[in-house]
PDB file of C-alpha atoms in Angstrom:
ATOM      1  CA  UNK Z   1     -85.333-216.744   7.550  1.00 51.00           C
ATOM      2  CA  UNK Z   2     -83.704-219.428   9.714  1.00 49.00           C
ATOM      3  CA  UNK Z   3     -86.810-221.663   9.288  1.00 51.00           C
ATOM      4  CA  UNK Z   4     -86.597-221.355   5.378  1.00 45.00           C
ATOM      5  CA  UNK Z   5     -82.929-222.625   5.290  1.00 50.00           C
ATOM      6  CA  UNK Z   6     -83.719-225.551   7.669  1.00 49.00           C
ATOM      7  CA  UNK Z   7     -86.723-226.432   5.292  1.00 47.00           C
ATOM      8  CA  UNK Z   8     -84.542-226.245   2.386  1.00 53.00           C
ATOM      9  CA  UNK Z   9     -81.783-228.477   4.066  1.00 52.00           C
ATOM     10  CA  UNK Z  10     -84.334-230.915   4.972  1.00 53.00           C
ATOM     11  CA  UNK Z  11     -85.785-231.073   1.564  1.00 52.00           C
ATOM     12  CA  UNK Z  12     -82.355-231.264  -0.075  1.00 53.00           C
ATOM     13  CA  UNK Z  13     -81.378-234.215   2.424  1.00 51.00           C
ATOM     14  CA  UNK Z  14     -84.568-236.049   1.436  1.00 52.00           C
ATOM     15  CA  UNK Z  15     -83.847-235.747  -2.290  1.00 56.00           C
ATOM     16  CA  UNK Z  16     -80.392-237.172  -1.772  1.00 51.00           C
ATOM     17  CA  UNK Z  17     -81.630-240.185   0.204  1.00 50.00           C
ATOM     18  CA  UNK Z  18     -84.196-240.735  -2.479  1.00 51.00           C
ATOM     19  CA  UNK Z  19     -81.607-240.709  -5.213  1.00 50.00           C
ATOM     20  CA  UNK Z  20     -79.367-242.929  -3.067  1.00 50.00           C
ATOM     21  CA  UNK Z  21     -82.098-245.509  -3.034  1.00 49.00           C
ATOM     22  CA  UNK Z  22     -82.615-245.319  -6.588  1.00 50.00           C
ATOM     23  CA  UNK Z  23     -78.933-245.746  -7.445  1.00 52.00           C
ATOM     24  CA  UNK Z  24     -79.022-249.335  -6.016  1.00 57.00           C
ATOM     25  CA  UNK Z  25     -81.537-250.375  -8.441  1.00 73.00           C
ATOM     26  CA  UNK Z  26     -79.902-248.838 -11.554  1.00 88.00           C
ATOM     27  CA  UNK Z  27     -81.011-250.280 -14.888  1.00 88.00           C
ATOM     28  CA  UNK Z  28     -78.917-253.495 -15.703  1.00 93.00           C
ATOM     29  CA  UNK Z  29     -79.330-254.480 -19.269  1.00 94.00           C
ATOM     30  CA  UNK Z  30     -79.868-258.340 -19.930  1.00 93.00           C
ATOM     31  CA  UNK Z  31     -80.510-260.061 -23.209  1.00 93.00           C
ATOM     32  CA  UNK Z  32     -82.781-262.969 -24.077  1.00 93.00           C
ATOM     33  CA  UNK Z  33     -82.021-264.424 -27.513  1.00 93.00           C
ATOM     34  CA  UNK Z  34     -83.931-266.865 -29.682  1.00 92.00           C
ATOM     35  CA  UNK Z  35     -85.501-267.454 -33.141  1.00 94.00           C
ATOM     36  CA  UNK Z  36     -89.025-267.125 -34.357  1.00 95.00           C
ATOM     37  CA  UNK Z  37     -89.734-270.190 -36.375  1.00 94.00           C
ATOM     38  CA  UNK Z  38     -92.860-271.179 -38.586  1.00 93.00           C
ATOM     39  CA  UNK Z  39     -94.740-274.479 -38.164  1.00 89.00           C
ATOM     40  CA  UNK Z  40     -95.531-274.588 -41.839  1.00 89.00           C
ATOM     41  CA  UNK Z  41     -93.474-273.217 -44.627  1.00 87.00           C
ATOM     42  CA  UNK Z  42     -94.979-269.994 -45.863  1.00 88.00           C
ATOM     43  CA  UNK Z  43     -94.103-267.332 -48.413  1.00 89.00           C
ATOM     44  CA  UNK Z  44     -94.603-263.919 -46.905  1.00 92.00           C
ATOM     45  CA  UNK Z  45     -94.053-260.813 -48.785  1.00 93.00           C
ATOM     46  CA  UNK Z  46     -90.781-259.299 -47.141  1.00 91.00           C
ATOM     47  CA  UNK Z  47     -91.351-255.690 -48.151  1.00 95.00           C
ATOM     48  CA  UNK Z  48     -94.726-255.533 -46.163  1.00 96.00           C
ATOM     49  CA  UNK Z  49     -94.092-258.078 -43.238  1.00 96.00           C
ATOM     50  CA  UNK Z  50     -93.349-257.045 -39.777  1.00 97.00           C
ATOM     51  CA  UNK Z  51     -92.447-259.477 -36.888  1.00 97.00           C
ATOM     52  CA  UNK Z  52     -92.948-258.213 -33.305  1.00 98.00           C
ATOM     53  CA  UNK Z  53     -91.281-260.139 -30.315  1.00 97.00           C
ATOM     54  CA  UNK Z  54     -92.213-259.363 -26.663  1.00 97.00           C
ATOM     55  CA  UNK Z  55     -91.125-260.375 -23.295  1.00 96.00           C
ATOM     56  CA  UNK Z  56     -94.151-260.278 -20.726  1.00 95.00           C
ATOM     57  CA  UNK Z  57     -94.392-260.495 -17.080  1.00 93.00           C
ATOM     58  CA  UNK Z  58     -97.395-262.875 -16.429  1.00 88.00           C
ATOM     59  CA  UNK Z  59     -97.272-262.147 -12.779  1.00 80.00           C
ATOM     60  CA  UNK Z  60    -100.014-259.557 -12.995  1.00 70.00           C
ATOM     61  CA  UNK Z  61    -103.467-260.026 -11.539  1.00 70.00           C
ATOM     62  CA  UNK Z  62    -105.996-262.249 -13.381  1.00 71.00           C
ATOM     63  CA  UNK Z  63    -108.176-259.481 -14.825  1.00 76.00           C
ATOM     64  CA  UNK Z  64    -105.128-257.389 -15.931  1.00 80.00           C
ATOM     65  CA  UNK Z  65    -103.017-257.640 -19.182  1.00 85.00           C
ATOM     66  CA  UNK Z  66     -99.573-258.868 -18.854  1.00 87.00           C
ATOM     67  CA  UNK Z  67     -96.920-256.187 -18.293  1.00 91.00           C
ATOM     68  CA  UNK Z  68     -94.537-255.600 -21.136  1.00 95.00           C
ATOM     69  CA  UNK Z  69     -90.759-255.821 -20.340  1.00 96.00           C
ATOM     70  CA  UNK Z  70     -88.937-255.730 -23.653  1.00 97.00           C
ATOM     71  CA  UNK Z  71     -90.077-255.542 -27.349  1.00 97.00           C
ATOM     72  CA  UNK Z  72     -88.291-255.876 -30.602  1.00 98.00           C
ATOM     73  CA  UNK Z  73     -89.717-255.107 -34.046  1.00 97.00           C
ATOM     74  CA  UNK Z  74     -88.199-256.751 -37.007  1.00 97.00           C
ATOM     75  CA  UNK Z  75     -89.140-255.345 -40.362  1.00 96.00           C
ATOM     76  CA  UNK Z  76     -88.822-256.913 -43.565  1.00 96.00           C
ATOM     77  CA  UNK Z  77     -87.498-260.325 -42.631  1.00 95.00           C
ATOM     78  CA  UNK Z  78     -85.600-262.068 -45.263  1.00 91.00           C
ATOM     79  CA  UNK Z  79     -86.708-265.697 -43.999  1.00 91.00           C
ATOM     80  CA  UNK Z  80     -87.188-267.997 -41.127  1.00 93.00           C
ATOM     81  CA  UNK Z  81     -85.940-268.838 -38.572  1.00 94.00           C
ATOM     82  CA  UNK Z  82     -85.600-265.258 -37.736  1.00 95.00           C
ATOM     83  CA  UNK Z  83     -83.152-264.363 -34.870  1.00 95.00           C
ATOM     84  CA  UNK Z  84     -84.373-261.891 -32.191  1.00 96.00           C
ATOM     85  CA  UNK Z  85     -82.506-260.384 -29.160  1.00 95.00           C
ATOM     86  CA  UNK Z  86     -84.803-258.774 -26.427  1.00 95.00           C
ATOM     87  CA  UNK Z  87     -83.047-256.253 -23.866  1.00 96.00           C
ATOM     88  CA  UNK Z  88     -84.733-256.018 -20.620  1.00 95.00           C
ATOM     89  CA  UNK Z  89     -83.845-254.666 -17.106  1.00 95.00           C
ATOM     90  CA  UNK Z  90     -82.303-257.546 -14.831  1.00 93.00           C
ATOM     91  CA  UNK Z  91     -84.205-256.068 -11.948  1.00 93.00           C
ATOM     92  CA  UNK Z  92     -87.567-256.376 -13.455  1.00 92.00           C
ATOM     93  CA  UNK Z  93     -87.104-260.274 -13.267  1.00 91.00           C
ATOM     94  CA  UNK Z  94     -88.069-262.003  -9.829  1.00 89.00           C
ATOM     95  CA  UNK Z  95     -87.026-265.320  -8.790  1.00 87.00           C
ATOM     96  CA  UNK Z  96     -90.044-267.578  -9.131  1.00 85.00           C
ATOM     97  CA  UNK Z  97     -91.944-265.425 -11.406  1.00 88.00           C
ATOM     98  CA  UNK Z  98     -93.781-266.157 -14.362  1.00 89.00           C
ATOM     99  CA  UNK Z  99     -92.431-264.560 -17.762  1.00 93.00           C
ATOM    100  CA  UNK Z 100     -93.579-265.646 -21.432  1.00 93.00           C
ATOM    101  CA  UNK Z 101     -92.565-264.630 -24.903  1.00 95.00           C
ATOM    102  CA  UNK Z 102     -95.118-263.599 -27.565  1.00 95.00           C
ATOM    103  CA  UNK Z 103     -94.249-263.275 -30.968  1.00 96.00           C
ATOM    104  CA  UNK Z 104     -96.565-262.098 -34.106  1.00 96.00           C
ATOM    105  CA  UNK Z 105     -96.205-261.693 -37.732  1.00 96.00           C
ATOM    106  CA  UNK Z 106     -98.044-258.819 -39.542  1.00 97.00           C
ATOM    107  CA  UNK Z 107     -98.408-258.657 -43.099  1.00 96.00           C
ATOM    108  CA  UNK Z 108     -99.797-255.130 -44.632  1.00 96.00           C
ATOM    109  CA  UNK Z 109    -100.517-254.231 -40.945  1.00 95.00           C
ATOM    110  CA  UNK Z 110    -102.850-257.314 -40.467  1.00 96.00           C
ATOM    111  CA  UNK Z 111    -102.165-259.996 -37.927  1.00 96.00           C
ATOM    112  CA  UNK Z 112    -101.283-263.291 -39.815  1.00 95.00           C
ATOM    113  CA  UNK Z 113     -99.503-265.530 -37.482  1.00 95.00           C
ATOM    114  CA  UNK Z 114     -98.670-265.796 -33.603  1.00 95.00           C
ATOM    115  CA  UNK Z 115     -97.594-268.363 -31.210  1.00 93.00           C
ATOM    116  CA  UNK Z 116    -100.514-270.447 -29.862  1.00 88.00           C
ATOM    117  CA  UNK Z 117     -99.013-271.968 -26.720  1.00 90.00           C
ATOM    118  CA  UNK Z 118     -97.059-270.166 -23.894  1.00 89.00           C
ATOM    119  CA  UNK Z 119     -93.367-269.902 -24.393  1.00 91.00           C
ATOM    120  CA  UNK Z 120     -91.861-269.796 -20.833  1.00 91.00           C
ATOM    121  CA  UNK Z 121     -89.032-267.129 -21.234  1.00 91.00           C
ATOM    122  CA  UNK Z 122     -86.600-268.331 -18.259  1.00 85.00           C
ATOM    123  CA  UNK Z 123     -87.147-272.239 -18.043  1.00 73.00           C
ATOM    124  CA  UNK Z 124     -83.823-273.645 -17.700  1.00 64.00           C
ATOM    125  CA  UNK Z 125     -82.217-270.765 -19.612  1.00 56.00           C
ATOM    126  CA  UNK Z 126     -81.699-272.530 -22.872  1.00 54.00           C
ATOM    127  CA  UNK Z 127     -78.982-270.871 -25.048  1.00 56.00           C
ATOM    128  CA  UNK Z 128     -81.520-270.123 -27.902  1.00 69.00           C
ATOM    129  CA  UNK Z 129     -85.335-269.858 -27.198  1.00 85.00           C
ATOM    130  CA  UNK Z 130     -87.807-271.005 -29.998  1.00 86.00           C
ATOM    131  CA  UNK Z 131     -91.006-269.350 -30.581  1.00 89.00           C
ATOM    132  CA  UNK Z 132     -93.076-271.324 -33.282  1.00 89.00           C
ATOM    133  CA  UNK Z 133     -95.769-269.437 -35.000  1.00 89.00           C
ATOM    134  CA  UNK Z 134     -99.044-270.884 -36.584  1.00 82.00           C
ATOM    135  CA  UNK Z 135    -101.881-269.434 -38.719  1.00 76.00           C
TER     136      UNK Z 135
END
């Protein structure tokens, strides 16, 4: 009986220590704002258009895909430039890390536009990031 109480006490103490460690890394929301622009003026049917903007962690291994840190889906955009605001965890960003933005436009579920060049998400922290899309 005494051994059971001791084991429970040790287990409870371990759980508390683990929870205390997690508390120091509590989720801290940060926002990355910008605009999605089009290289060429295009007419897109707003009713069936969807724009997806993603913040990616490019620090993964060469043969692994980039890790998704934040995503925003904008449905039925009225026009471009189109403002976005990505909410991510501040603790997910490491100093000296490599992070990029990806934007894609889908019409009727089919990919129509995307950025062709890498957009560095945190270079110099501009007030408004621009992600330019091409066909």
